[in-house]
Amino acid sequence: MTDAPIPLFEAWFGVSVPPHWDLHAWLMFAIWIVFIPAVVALTRFGKPPPSVSGITKGSPMFSRKLLWFTVHRVGLFVLTAASLVGGLIAVAAAGGVGNTLHGVFGIGTLILGVLQIVSARWRGSHGGRDPVQGTSDPVFTRGDHYDMSPRRRWFEACHKTVGYFAMVSAIGAVATGLSWITSIAITLGLVVVFWVVIAVVLEAIGFRHDTYLSNFGTGAHHPFNKARIDRLSGGGAD
């Protein structure tokens, strides 16, 4: 990689800005190996335990019941946007993507990350218990998530799968760009081991909860709960 000033910055702003590849490496490492996995871990293991009532509509964004989703939505948007800016600056500094593995993994990571943000718009409606229409005889509104419609099933399948592939691609990007920064190489190994241990421990002690049960409750009358009970018991829909 060249240390020559970034031509784009000189053309646009009339200033000579060196690329600072070490800062680029640490920034992308922090985003994709530290912060985004932390958000994913909170999303996977930070949901509230399933209850009868689930997560009440209108719950505060930073309450125990919704913190995991707030951080997931806001955190991933901000982190992906920051990595996109950092990646585009790196492409401008390098004069293009090139044909290196680091470039391929890097661009692949950015594309997958942007797809995650875009795909969030396809999640459909939520539905669930309507807290406005009484408490003694609760009313449940239809919704893609509450009904687990085909749209919602496809969204979850794509969103989760693409998200995990984005992190795998990010590890590839970091690993293929480490020939010149030994400290990041050592830190990468330690952090990956750390996340593996965290995931195993939290899974083993029961912190991973079913998203549908956490959201809507444990009642057998909820559409997706009923469908799963019918499937497990060999029954069918009424």
JSON list of C-alpha atoms in Angstrom, two decimals:
[
{"chain": "A", "resi": 1, "resn": "MET", "atom": "CA", "xyz": [0.00, 0.00, 0.00]},
{"chain": "A", "resi": 2, "resn": "THR", "atom": "CA", "xyz": [1.22, 3.46, -0.85]},
{"chain": "A", "resi": 3, "resn": "ASP", "atom": "CA", "xyz": [1.69, 6.26, 1.66]},
{"chain": "A", "resi": 4, "resn": "ALA", "atom": "CA", "xyz": [1.14, 8.95, -0.97]},
{"chain": "A", "resi": 5, "resn": "PRO", "atom": "CA", "xyz": [-1.52, 11.57, -0.16]},
{"chain": "A", "resi": 6, "resn": "ILE", "atom": "CA", "xyz": [-5.09, 10.73, -1.10]},
{"chain": "A", "resi": 7, "resn": "PRO", "atom": "CA", "xyz": [-5.67, 12.25, -4.60]},
{"chain": "A", "resi": 8, "resn": "LEU", "atom": "CA", "xyz": [-9.42, 12.61, -4.02]},
{"chain": "A", "resi": 9, "resn": "PHE", "atom": "CA", "xyz": [-8.89, 14.81, -0.97]},
{"chain": "A", "resi": 10, "resn": "GLU", "atom": "CA", "xyz": [-6.38, 16.96, -2.82]},
{"chain": "A", "resi": 11, "resn": "ALA", "atom": "CA", "xyz": [-8.78, 17.42, -5.73]},
{"chain": "A", "resi": 12, "resn": "TRP", "atom": "CA", "xyz": [-11.84, 18.18, -3.61]},
{"chain": "A", "resi": 13, "resn": "PHE", "atom": "CA", "xyz": [-10.42, 20.07, -0.64]},
{"chain": "A", "resi": 14, "resn": "GLY", "atom": "CA", "xyz": [-7.00, 21.20, -1.80]},
{"chain": "A", "resi": 15, "resn": "VAL", "atom": "CA", "xyz": [-5.28, 19.55, 1.16]},
{"chain": "A", "resi": 16, "resn": "SER", "atom": "CA", "xyz": [-2.64, 16.84, 1.29]},
{"chain": "A", "resi": 17, "resn": "VAL", "atom": "CA", "xyz": [-3.93, 14.03, 3.51]},
{"chain": "A", "resi": 18, "resn": "PRO", "atom": "CA", "xyz": [-1.82, 10.88, 4.02]},
{"chain": "A", "resi": 19, "resn": "PRO", "atom": "CA", "xyz": [-3.84, 7.65, 4.14]},
{"chain": "A", "resi": 20, "resn": "HIS", "atom": "CA", "xyz": [-2.80, 6.49, 7.67]},
{"chain": "A", "resi": 21, "resn": "TRP", "atom": "CA", "xyz": [-3.24, 2.80, 6.94]},
{"chain": "A", "resi": 22, "resn": "ASP", "atom": "CA", "xyz": [-2.63, 1.84, 10.56]},
{"chain": "A", "resi": 23, "resn": "LEU", "atom": "CA", "xyz": [-5.62, 3.95, 11.66]},
{"chain": "A", "resi": 24, "resn": "HIS", "atom": "CA", "xyz": [-7.75, 2.38, 8.90]},
{"chain": "A", "resi": 25, "resn": "ALA", "atom": "CA", "xyz": [-6.77, -1.09, 10.10]},
{"chain": "A", "resi": 26, "resn": "TRP", "atom": "CA", "xyz": [-7.55, -0.38, 13.75]},
{"chain": "A", "resi": 27, "resn": "LEU", "atom": "CA", "xyz": [-10.83, 1.35, 12.89]},
{"chain": "A", "resi": 28, "resn": "MET", "atom": "CA", "xyz": [-12.14, -1.54, 10.79]},
{"chain": "A", "resi": 29, "resn": "PHE", "atom": "CA", "xyz": [-10.85, -4.04, 13.34]},
{"chain": "A", "resi": 30, "resn": "ALA", "atom": "CA", "xyz": [-12.69, -2.24, 16.14]},
{"chain": "A", "resi": 31, "resn": "ILE", "atom": "CA", "xyz": [-15.91, -2.01, 14.14]},
{"chain": "A", "resi": 32, "resn": "TRP", "atom": "CA", "xyz": [-16.09, -5.54, 12.72]},
{"chain": "A", "resi": 33, "resn": "ILE", "atom": "CA", "xyz": [-14.22, -7.64, 15.26]},
{"chain": "A", "resi": 34, "resn": "VAL", "atom": "CA", "xyz": [-15.12, -5.88, 18.51]},
{"chain": "A", "resi": 35, "resn": "PHE", "atom": "CA", "xyz": [-18.24, -3.70, 18.32]},
{"chain": "A", "resi": 36, "resn": "ILE", "atom": "CA", "xyz": [-20.42, -5.49, 15.76]},
{"chain": "A", "resi": 37, "resn": "PRO", "atom": "CA", "xyz": [-19.87, -8.92, 17.40]},
{"chain": "A", "resi": 38, "resn": "ALA", "atom": "CA", "xyz": [-20.73, -7.25, 20.73]},
{"chain": "A", "resi": 39, "resn": "VAL", "atom": "CA", "xyz": [-24.02, -6.01, 19.25]},
{"chain": "A", "resi": 40, "resn": "VAL", "atom": "CA", "xyz": [-24.73, -9.45, 17.78]},
{"chain": "A", "resi": 41, "resn": "ALA", "atom": "CA", "xyz": [-23.98, -11.09, 21.14]},
{"chain": "A", "resi": 42, "resn": "LEU", "atom": "CA", "xyz": [-26.36, -8.70, 22.92]},
{"chain": "A", "resi": 43, "resn": "THR", "atom": "CA", "xyz": [-29.03, -9.41, 20.31]},
{"chain": "A", "resi": 44, "resn": "ARG", "atom": "CA", "xyz": [-28.61, -13.15, 20.66]},
{"chain": "A", "resi": 45, "resn": "PHE", "atom": "CA", "xyz": [-28.20, -13.38, 24.42]},
{"chain": "A", "resi": 46, "resn": "GLY", "atom": "CA", "xyz": [-29.72, -10.14, 25.73]},
{"chain": "A", "resi": 47, "resn": "LYS", "atom": "CA", "xyz": [-33.40, -10.75, 25.03]},
{"chain": "A", "resi": 48, "resn": "PRO", "atom": "CA", "xyz": [-35.62, -10.94, 28.14]},
{"chain": "A", "resi": 49, "resn": "PRO", "atom": "CA", "xyz": [-36.68, -14.41, 29.30]},
{"chain": "A", "resi": 50, "resn": "PRO", "atom": "CA", "xyz": [-40.05, -15.47, 27.82]},
{"chain": "A", "resi": 51, "resn": "SER", "atom": "CA", "xyz": [-43.03, -14.47, 29.95]},
{"chain": "A", "resi": 52, "resn": "VAL", "atom": "CA", "xyz": [-46.81, -14.67, 29.72]},
{"chain": "A", "resi": 53, "resn": "SER", "atom": "CA", "xyz": [-47.20, -11.11, 28.42]},
{"chain": "A", "resi": 54, "resn": "GLY", "atom": "CA", "xyz": [-44.00, -10.80, 26.38]},
{"chain": "A", "resi": 55, "resn": "ILE", "atom": "CA", "xyz": [-42.63, -7.36, 25.53]},
{"chain": "A", "resi": 56, "resn": "THR", "atom": "CA", "xyz": [-45.36, -4.78, 25.99]},
{"chain": "A", "resi": 57, "resn": "LYS", "atom": "CA", "xyz": [-45.85, -2.35, 23.12]},
{"chain": "A", "resi": 58, "resn": "GLY", "atom": "CA", "xyz": [-44.63, 1.09, 24.06]},
{"chain": "A", "resi": 59, "resn": "SER", "atom": "CA", "xyz": [-41.88, -0.19, 26.35]},
{"chain": "A", "resi": 60, "resn": "PRO", "atom": "CA", "xyz": [-39.03, 2.36, 26.73]},
{"chain": "A", "resi": 61, "resn": "MET", "atom": "CA", "xyz": [-36.29, 1.90, 24.14]},
{"chain": "A", "resi": 62, "resn": "PHE", "atom": "CA", "xyz": [-33.60, 1.49, 26.78]},
{"chain": "A", "resi": 63, "resn": "SER", "atom": "CA", "xyz": [-35.61, -0.65, 29.20]},
{"chain": "A", "resi": 64, "resn": "ARG", "atom": "CA", "xyz": [-34.47, -4.16, 30.07]},
{"chain": "A", "resi": 65, "resn": "LYS", "atom": "CA", "xyz": [-36.96, -5.61, 27.60]},
{"chain": "A", "resi": 66, "resn": "LEU", "atom": "CA", "xyz": [-36.01, -3.52, 24.58]},
{"chain": "A", "resi": 67, "resn": "LEU", "atom": "CA", "xyz": [-32.35, -2.60, 25.11]},
{"chain": "A", "resi": 68, "resn": "TRP", "atom": "CA", "xyz": [-31.18, -5.52, 22.98]},
{"chain": "A", "resi": 69, "resn": "PHE", "atom": "CA", "xyz": [-33.29, -4.41, 20.00]},
{"chain": "A", "resi": 70, "resn": "THR", "atom": "CA", "xyz": [-32.45, -0.71, 20.35]},
{"chain": "A", "resi": 71, "resn": "VAL", "atom": "CA", "xyz": [-28.72, -1.45, 20.36]},
{"chain": "A", "resi": 72, "resn": "HIS", "atom": "CA", "xyz": [-29.15, -3.89, 17.48]},
{"chain": "A", "resi": 73, "resn": "ARG", "atom": "CA", "xyz": [-30.99, -1.41, 15.28]},
{"chain": "A", "resi": 74, "resn": "VAL", "atom": "CA", "xyz": [-29.12, 1.81, 16.11]},
{"chain": "A", "resi": 75, "resn": "GLY", "atom": "CA", "xyz": [-25.71, 0.25, 16.78]},
{"chain": "A", "resi": 76, "resn": "LEU", "atom": "CA", "xyz": [-25.50, -1.76, 13.58]},
{"chain": "A", "resi": 77, "resn": "PHE", "atom": "CA", "xyz": [-26.65, 1.19, 11.48]},
{"chain": "A", "resi": 78, "resn": "VAL", "atom": "CA", "xyz": [-24.03, 3.54, 12.95]},
{"chain": "A", "resi": 79, "resn": "LEU", "atom": "CA", "xyz": [-21.23, 0.97, 12.83]},
{"chain": "A", "resi": 80, "resn": "THR", "atom": "CA", "xyz": [-22.02, -0.10, 9.26]},
{"chain": "A", "resi": 81, "resn": "ALA", "atom": "CA", "xyz": [-22.14, 3.54, 8.13]},
{"chain": "A", "resi": 82, "resn": "ALA", "atom": "CA", "xyz": [-18.78, 4.22, 9.80]},
{"chain": "A", "resi": 83, "resn": "SER", "atom": "CA", "xyz": [-17.20, 1.17, 8.17]},
{"chain": "A", "resi": 84, "resn": "LEU", "atom": "CA", "xyz": [-18.60, 2.20, 4.79]},
{"chain": "A", "resi": 85, "resn": "VAL", "atom": "CA", "xyz": [-17.00, 5.64, 5.11]},
{"chain": "A", "resi": 86, "resn": "GLY", "atom": "CA", "xyz": [-13.72, 4.09, 6.25]},
{"chain": "A", "resi": 87, "resn": "GLY", "atom": "CA", "xyz": [-13.79, 1.59, 3.40]},
{"chain": "A", "resi": 88, "resn": "LEU", "atom": "CA", "xyz": [-14.51, 4.20, 0.73]},
{"chain": "A", "resi": 89, "resn": "ILE", "atom": "CA", "xyz": [-11.66, 6.38, 2.00]},
{"chain": "A", "resi": 90, "resn": "ALA", "atom": "CA", "xyz": [-9.34, 3.37, 1.82]},
{"chain": "A", "resi": 91, "resn": "VAL", "atom": "CA", "xyz": [-10.44, 2.65, -1.77]},
{"chain": "A", "resi": 92, "resn": "ALA", "atom": "CA", "xyz": [-9.81, 6.30, -2.67]},
{"chain": "A", "resi": 93, "resn": "ALA", "atom": "CA", "xyz": [-6.38, 6.21, -1.02]},
{"chain": "A", "resi": 94, "resn": "ALA", "atom": "CA", "xyz": [-5.40, 2.97, -2.77]},
{"chain": "A", "resi": 95, "resn": "GLY", "atom": "CA", "xyz": [-6.63, 4.22, -6.14]},
{"chain": "A", "resi": 96, "resn": "GLY", "atom": "CA", "xyz": [-9.18, 1.42, -6.47]},
{"chain": "A", "resi": 97, "resn": "VAL", "atom": "CA", "xyz": [-10.12, -1.96, -5.06]},
{"chain": "A", "resi": 98, "resn": "GLY", "atom": "CA", "xyz": [-7.30, -3.93, -6.68]},
{"chain": "A", "resi": 99, "resn": "ASN", "atom": "CA", "xyz": [-7.18, -7.70, -6.96]},
{"chain": "A", "resi": 100, "resn": "THR", "atom": "CA", "xyz": [-5.89, -8.56, -3.50]},
{"chain": "A", "resi": 101, "resn": "LEU", "atom": "CA", "xyz": [-7.71, -10.90, -1.14]},
{"chain": "A", "resi": 102, "resn": "HIS", "atom": "CA", "xyz": [-7.89, -8.09, 1.38]},
{"chain": "A", "resi": 103, "resn": "GLY", "atom": "CA", "xyz": [-9.68, -5.90, -1.13]},
{"chain": "A", "resi": 104, "resn": "VAL", "atom": "CA", "xyz": [-12.10, -8.65, -2.12]},
{"chain": "A", "resi": 105, "resn": "PHE", "atom": "CA", "xyz": [-12.95, -9.52, 1.50]},
{"chain": "A", "resi": 106, "resn": "GLY", "atom": "CA", "xyz": [-13.16, -5.84, 2.43]},
{"chain": "A", "resi": 107, "resn": "ILE", "atom": "CA", "xyz": [-15.56, -4.89, -0.35]},
{"chain": "A", "resi": 108, "resn": "GLY", "atom": "CA", "xyz": [-17.56, -8.07, 0.28]},
{"chain": "A", "resi": 109, "resn": "THR", "atom": "CA", "xyz": [-17.92, -7.13, 3.94]},
{"chain": "A", "resi": 110, "resn": "LEU", "atom": "CA", "xyz": [-19.13, -3.63, 3.10]},
{"chain": "A", "resi": 111, "resn": "ILE", "atom": "CA", "xyz": [-21.66, -4.95, 0.57]},
{"chain": "A", "resi": 112, "resn": "LEU", "atom": "CA", "xyz": [-23.03, -7.52, 3.03]},
{"chain": "A", "resi": 113, "resn": "GLY", "atom": "CA", "xyz": [-23.17, -4.90, 5.76]},
{"chain": "A", "resi": 114, "resn": "VAL", "atom": "CA", "xyz": [-25.14, -2.49, 3.57]},
{"chain": "A", "resi": 115, "resn": "LEU", "atom": "CA", "xyz": [-27.49, -5.33, 2.58]},
{"chain": "A", "resi": 116, "resn": "GLN", "atom": "CA", "xyz": [-28.23, -5.83, 6.27]},
{"chain": "A", "resi": 117, "resn": "ILE", "atom": "CA", "xyz": [-29.32, -2.21, 6.63]},
{"chain": "A", "resi": 118, "resn": "VAL", "atom": "CA", "xyz": [-31.39, -2.31, 3.45]},
{"chain": "A", "resi": 119, "resn": "SER", "atom": "CA", "xyz": [-33.02, -5.65, 4.23]},
{"chain": "A", "resi": 120, "resn": "ALA", "atom": "CA", "xyz": [-34.31, -4.31, 7.56]},
{"chain": "A", "resi": 121, "resn": "ARG", "atom": "CA", "xyz": [-36.95, -2.43, 5.57]},
{"chain": "A", "resi": 122, "resn": "TRP", "atom": "CA", "xyz": [-38.41, -5.76, 4.43]},
{"chain": "A", "resi": 123, "resn": "ARG", "atom": "CA", "xyz": [-39.10, -7.15, 7.91]},
{"chain": "A", "resi": 124, "resn": "GLY", "atom": "CA", "xyz": [-42.81, -6.38, 7.62]},
{"chain": "A", "resi": 125, "resn": "SER", "atom": "CA", "xyz": [-45.29, -5.31, 10.28]},
{"chain": "A", "resi": 126, "resn": "HIS", "atom": "CA", "xyz": [-44.95, -6.32, 13.91]},
{"chain": "A", "resi": 127, "resn": "GLY", "atom": "CA", "xyz": [-48.41, -7.02, 15.33]},
{"chain": "A", "resi": 128, "resn": "GLY", "atom": "CA", "xyz": [-49.08, -8.55, 18.73]},
{"chain": "A", "resi": 129, "resn": "ARG", "atom": "CA", "xyz": [-50.92, -7.50, 21.84]},
{"chain": "A", "resi": 130, "resn": "ASP", "atom": "CA", "xyz": [-52.64, -4.12, 21.68]},
{"chain": "A", "resi": 131, "resn": "PRO", "atom": "CA", "xyz": [-52.23, -2.47, 25.11]},
{"chain": "A", "resi": 132, "resn": "VAL", "atom": "CA", "xyz": [-54.86, 0.17, 24.30]},
{"chain": "A", "resi": 133, "resn": "GLN", "atom": "CA", "xyz": [-57.81, -2.19, 23.88]},
{"chain": "A", "resi": 134, "resn": "GLY", "atom": "CA", "xyz": [-58.35, -3.46, 27.40]},
{"chain": "A", "resi": 135, "resn": "THR", "atom": "CA", "xyz": [-56.40, -5.66, 29.77]},
{"chain": "A", "resi": 136, "resn": "SER", "atom": "CA", "xyz": [-58.94, -8.22, 31.03]},
{"chain": "A", "resi": 137, "resn": "ASP", "atom": "CA", "xyz": [-59.58, -9.48, 27.50]},
{"chain": "A", "resi": 138, "resn": "PRO", "atom": "CA", "xyz": [-56.48, -8.51, 25.49]},
{"chain": "A", "resi": 139, "resn": "VAL", "atom": "CA", "xyz": [-56.72, -7.88, 21.76]},
{"chain": "A", "resi": 140, "resn": "PHE", "atom": "CA", "xyz": [-54.03, -9.09, 19.38]},
{"chain": "A", "resi": 141, "resn": "THR", "atom": "CA", "xyz": [-53.46, -7.38, 16.05]},
{"chain": "A", "resi": 142, "resn": "ARG", "atom": "CA", "xyz": [-52.20, -9.22, 13.01]},
{"chain": "A", "resi": 143, "resn": "GLY", "atom": "CA", "xyz": [-48.70, -8.61, 11.73]},
{"chain": "A", "resi": 144, "resn": "ASP", "atom": "CA", "xyz": [-45.93, -10.28, 9.75]},
{"chain": "A", "resi": 145, "resn": "HIS", "atom": "CA", "xyz": [-43.88, -10.95, 12.88]},
{"chain": "A", "resi": 146, "resn": "TYR", "atom": "CA", "xyz": [-46.80, -11.98, 15.08]},
{"chain": "A", "resi": 147, "resn": "ASP", "atom": "CA", "xyz": [-48.16, -14.31, 12.39]},
{"chain": "A", "resi": 148, "resn": "MET", "atom": "CA", "xyz": [-44.68, -15.36, 11.24]},
{"chain": "A", "resi": 149, "resn": "SER", "atom": "CA", "xyz": [-45.80, -14.81, 7.67]},
{"chain": "A", "resi": 150, "resn": "PRO", "atom": "CA", "xyz": [-43.71, -16.12, 4.74]},
{"chain": "A", "resi": 151, "resn": "ARG", "atom": "CA", "xyz": [-42.39, -12.58, 4.33]},
{"chain": "A", "resi": 152, "resn": "ARG", "atom": "CA", "xyz": [-41.14, -12.57, 7.92]},
{"chain": "A", "resi": 153, "resn": "ARG", "atom": "CA", "xyz": [-39.65, -16.08, 7.63]},
{"chain": "A", "resi": 154, "resn": "TRP", "atom": "CA", "xyz": [-37.71, -15.17, 4.50]},
{"chain": "A", "resi": 155, "resn": "PHE", "atom": "CA", "xyz": [-36.57, -11.91, 6.07]},
{"chain": "A", "resi": 156, "resn": "GLU", "atom": "CA", "xyz": [-35.22, -13.64, 9.18]},
{"chain": "A", "resi": 157, "resn": "ALA", "atom": "CA", "xyz": [-33.53, -16.36, 7.13]},
{"chain": "A", "resi": 158, "resn": "CYS", "atom": "CA", "xyz": [-31.79, -13.81, 4.89]},
{"chain": "A", "resi": 159, "resn": "HIS", "atom": "CA", "xyz": [-31.05, -11.24, 7.60]},
{"chain": "A", "resi": 160, "resn": "LYS", "atom": "CA", "xyz": [-29.42, -13.69, 10.01]},
{"chain": "A", "resi": 161, "resn": "THR", "atom": "CA", "xyz": [-27.51, -15.65, 7.37]},
{"chain": "A", "resi": 162, "resn": "VAL", "atom": "CA", "xyz": [-26.15, -12.58, 5.58]},
{"chain": "A", "resi": 163, "resn": "GLY", "atom": "CA", "xyz": [-25.20, -11.06, 8.94]},
{"chain": "A", "resi": 164, "resn": "TYR", "atom": "CA", "xyz": [-23.09, -14.04, 9.94]},
{"chain": "A", "resi": 165, "resn": "PHE", "atom": "CA", "xyz": [-21.45, -14.18, 6.50]},
{"chain": "A", "resi": 166, "resn": "ALA", "atom": "CA", "xyz": [-20.63, -10.47, 6.84]},
{"chain": "A", "resi": 167, "resn": "MET", "atom": "CA", "xyz": [-18.70, -11.17, 10.04]},
{"chain": "A", "resi": 168, "resn": "VAL", "atom": "CA", "xyz": [-16.90, -14.12, 8.44]},
{"chain": "A", "resi": 169, "resn": "SER", "atom": "CA", "xyz": [-15.95, -11.89, 5.52]},
{"chain": "A", "resi": 170, "resn": "ALA", "atom": "CA", "xyz": [-14.76, -9.23, 7.98]},
{"chain": "A", "resi": 171, "resn": "ILE", "atom": "CA", "xyz": [-12.46, -11.74, 9.67]},
{"chain": "A", "resi": 172, "resn": "GLY", "atom": "CA", "xyz": [-11.11, -12.61, 6.23]},
{"chain": "A", "resi": 173, "resn": "ALA", "atom": "CA", "xyz": [-10.52, -8.94, 5.47]},
{"chain": "A", "resi": 174, "resn": "VAL", "atom": "CA", "xyz": [-8.67, -8.38, 8.72]},
{"chain": "A", "resi": 175, "resn": "ALA", "atom": "CA", "xyz": [-6.66, -11.60, 8.44]},
{"chain": "A", "resi": 176, "resn": "THR", "atom": "CA", "xyz": [-5.52, -10.84, 4.86]},
{"chain": "A", "resi": 177, "resn": "GLY", "atom": "CA", "xyz": [-4.45, -7.31, 5.71]},
{"chain": "A", "resi": 178, "resn": "LEU", "atom": "CA", "xyz": [-2.24, -8.11, 8.69]},
{"chain": "A", "resi": 179, "resn": "SER", "atom": "CA", "xyz": [1.14, -8.68, 7.09]},
{"chain": "A", "resi": 180, "resn": "TRP", "atom": "CA", "xyz": [2.21, -5.23, 8.20]},
{"chain": "A", "resi": 181, "resn": "ILE", "atom": "CA", "xyz": [0.62, -4.87, 11.67]},
{"chain": "A", "resi": 182, "resn": "THR", "atom": "CA", "xyz": [1.60, -7.70, 14.00]},
{"chain": "A", "resi": 183, "resn": "SER", "atom": "CA", "xyz": [-0.24, -6.25, 17.00]},
{"chain": "A", "resi": 184, "resn": "ILE", "atom": "CA", "xyz": [-3.60, -6.52, 15.22]},
{"chain": "A", "resi": 185, "resn": "ALA", "atom": "CA", "xyz": [-2.84, -10.12, 14.22]},
{"chain": "A", "resi": 186, "resn": "ILE", "atom": "CA", "xyz": [-2.24, -11.07, 17.85]},
{"chain": "A", "resi": 187, "resn": "THR", "atom": "CA", "xyz": [-5.30, -9.13, 19.03]},
{"chain": "A", "resi": 188, "resn": "LEU", "atom": "CA", "xyz": [-7.47, -10.76, 16.35]},
{"chain": "A", "resi": 189, "resn": "GLY", "atom": "CA", "xyz": [-6.66, -14.23, 17.63]},
{"chain": "A", "resi": 190, "resn": "LEU", "atom": "CA", "xyz": [-7.35, -13.23, 21.24]},
{"chain": "A", "resi": 191, "resn": "VAL", "atom": "CA", "xyz": [-10.63, -11.46, 20.44]},
{"chain": "A", "resi": 192, "resn": "VAL", "atom": "CA", "xyz": [-11.98, -14.31, 18.29]},
{"chain": "A", "resi": 193, "resn": "VAL", "atom": "CA", "xyz": [-11.25, -16.78, 21.09]},
{"chain": "A", "resi": 194, "resn": "PHE", "atom": "CA", "xyz": [-12.93, -14.38, 23.54]},
{"chain": "A", "resi": 195, "resn": "TRP", "atom": "CA", "xyz": [-16.15, -14.23, 21.49]},
{"chain": "A", "resi": 196, "resn": "VAL", "atom": "CA", "xyz": [-16.21, -18.01, 21.07]},
{"chain": "A", "resi": 197, "resn": "VAL", "atom": "CA", "xyz": [-15.90, -18.49, 24.83]},
{"chain": "A", "resi": 198, "resn": "ILE", "atom": "CA", "xyz": [-18.56, -15.86, 25.53]},
{"chain": "A", "resi": 199, "resn": "ALA", "atom": "CA", "xyz": [-21.00, -17.47, 23.09]},
{"chain": "A", "resi": 200, "resn": "VAL", "atom": "CA", "xyz": [-20.44, -20.97, 24.49]},
{"chain": "A", "resi": 201, "resn": "VAL", "atom": "CA", "xyz": [-20.80, -19.86, 28.11]},
{"chain": "A", "resi": 202, "resn": "LEU", "atom": "CA", "xyz": [-23.93, -17.75, 27.56]},
{"chain": "A", "resi": 203, "resn": "GLU", "atom": "CA", "xyz": [-25.51, -20.53, 25.51]},
{"chain": "A", "resi": 204, "resn": "ALA", "atom": "CA", "xyz": [-24.71, -23.14, 28.15]},
{"chain": "A", "resi": 205, "resn": "ILE", "atom": "CA", "xyz": [-26.13, -21.15, 31.08]},
{"chain": "A", "resi": 206, "resn": "GLY", "atom": "CA", "xyz": [-29.36, -20.39, 29.26]},
{"chain": "A", "resi": 207, "resn": "PHE", "atom": "CA", "xyz": [-29.13, -16.78, 28.10]},
{"chain": "A", "resi": 208, "resn": "ARG", "atom": "CA", "xyz": [-30.31, -17.49, 24.55]},
{"chain": "A", "resi": 209, "resn": "HIS", "atom": "CA", "xyz": [-34.07, -17.09, 24.34]},
{"chain": "A", "resi": 210, "resn": "ASP", "atom": "CA", "xyz": [-36.46, -17.64, 21.46]},
{"chain": "A", "resi": 211, "resn": "THR", "atom": "CA", "xyz": [-37.20, -14.29, 19.83]},
{"chain": "A", "resi": 212, "resn": "TYR", "atom": "CA", "xyz": [-40.89, -14.99, 19.27]},
{"chain": "A", "resi": 213, "resn": "LEU", "atom": "CA", "xyz": [-41.48, -16.17, 22.85]},
{"chain": "A", "resi": 214, "resn": "SER", "atom": "CA", "xyz": [-39.62, -13.16, 24.25]},
{"chain": "A", "resi": 215, "resn": "ASN", "atom": "CA", "xyz": [-41.58, -10.76, 22.06]},
{"chain": "A", "resi": 216, "resn": "PHE", "atom": "CA", "xyz": [-45.13, -12.09, 22.25]},
{"chain": "A", "resi": 217, "resn": "GLY", "atom": "CA", "xyz": [-45.26, -14.43, 25.23]},
{"chain": "A", "resi": 218, "resn": "THR", "atom": "CA", "xyz": [-45.55, -18.10, 25.98]},
{"chain": "A", "resi": 219, "resn": "GLY", "atom": "CA", "xyz": [-49.28, -18.57, 25.40]},
{"chain": "A", "resi": 220, "resn": "ALA", "atom": "CA", "xyz": [-50.30, -21.43, 23.12]},
{"chain": "A", "resi": 221, "resn": "HIS", "atom": "CA", "xyz": [-52.87, -19.16, 21.43]},
{"chain": "A", "resi": 222, "resn": "HIS", "atom": "CA", "xyz": [-50.21, -17.10, 19.67]},
{"chain": "A", "resi": 223, "resn": "PRO", "atom": "CA", "xyz": [-50.07, -18.15, 15.98]},
{"chain": "A", "resi": 224, "resn": "PHE", "atom": "CA", "xyz": [-46.43, -19.24, 15.80]},
{"chain": "A", "resi": 225, "resn": "ASN", "atom": "CA", "xyz": [-46.53, -20.96, 19.20]},
{"chain": "A", "resi": 226, "resn": "LYS", "atom": "CA", "xyz": [-49.65, -22.84, 18.14]},
{"chain": "A", "resi": 227, "resn": "ALA", "atom": "CA", "xyz": [-48.05, -23.83, 14.82]},
{"chain": "A", "resi": 228, "resn": "ARG", "atom": "CA", "xyz": [-45.00, -25.20, 16.60]},
{"chain": "A", "resi": 229, "resn": "ILE", "atom": "CA", "xyz": [-47.09, -27.11, 19.15]},
{"chain": "A", "resi": 230, "resn": "ASP", "atom": "CA", "xyz": [-49.19, -28.61, 16.37]},
{"chain": "A", "resi": 231, "resn": "ARG", "atom": "CA", "xyz": [-46.07, -29.61, 14.45]},
{"chain": "A", "resi": 232, "resn": "LEU", "atom": "CA", "xyz": [-44.43, -31.22, 17.48]},
{"chain": "A", "resi": 233, "resn": "SER", "atom": "CA", "xyz": [-47.60, -33.04, 18.53]},
{"chain": "A", "resi": 234, "resn": "GLY", "atom": "CA", "xyz": [-48.46, -34.17, 15.03]},
{"chain": "A", "resi": 235, "resn": "GLY", "atom": "CA", "xyz": [-51.68, -32.14, 15.03]},
{"chain": "A", "resi": 236, "resn": "GLY", "atom": "CA", "xyz": [-52.97, -29.71, 12.47]},
{"chain": "A", "resi": 237, "resn": "ALA", "atom": "CA", "xyz": [-54.61, -26.33, 12.30]},
{"chain": "A", "resi": 238, "resn": "ASP", "atom": "CA", "xyz": [-58.25, -26.00, 13.32]}
]
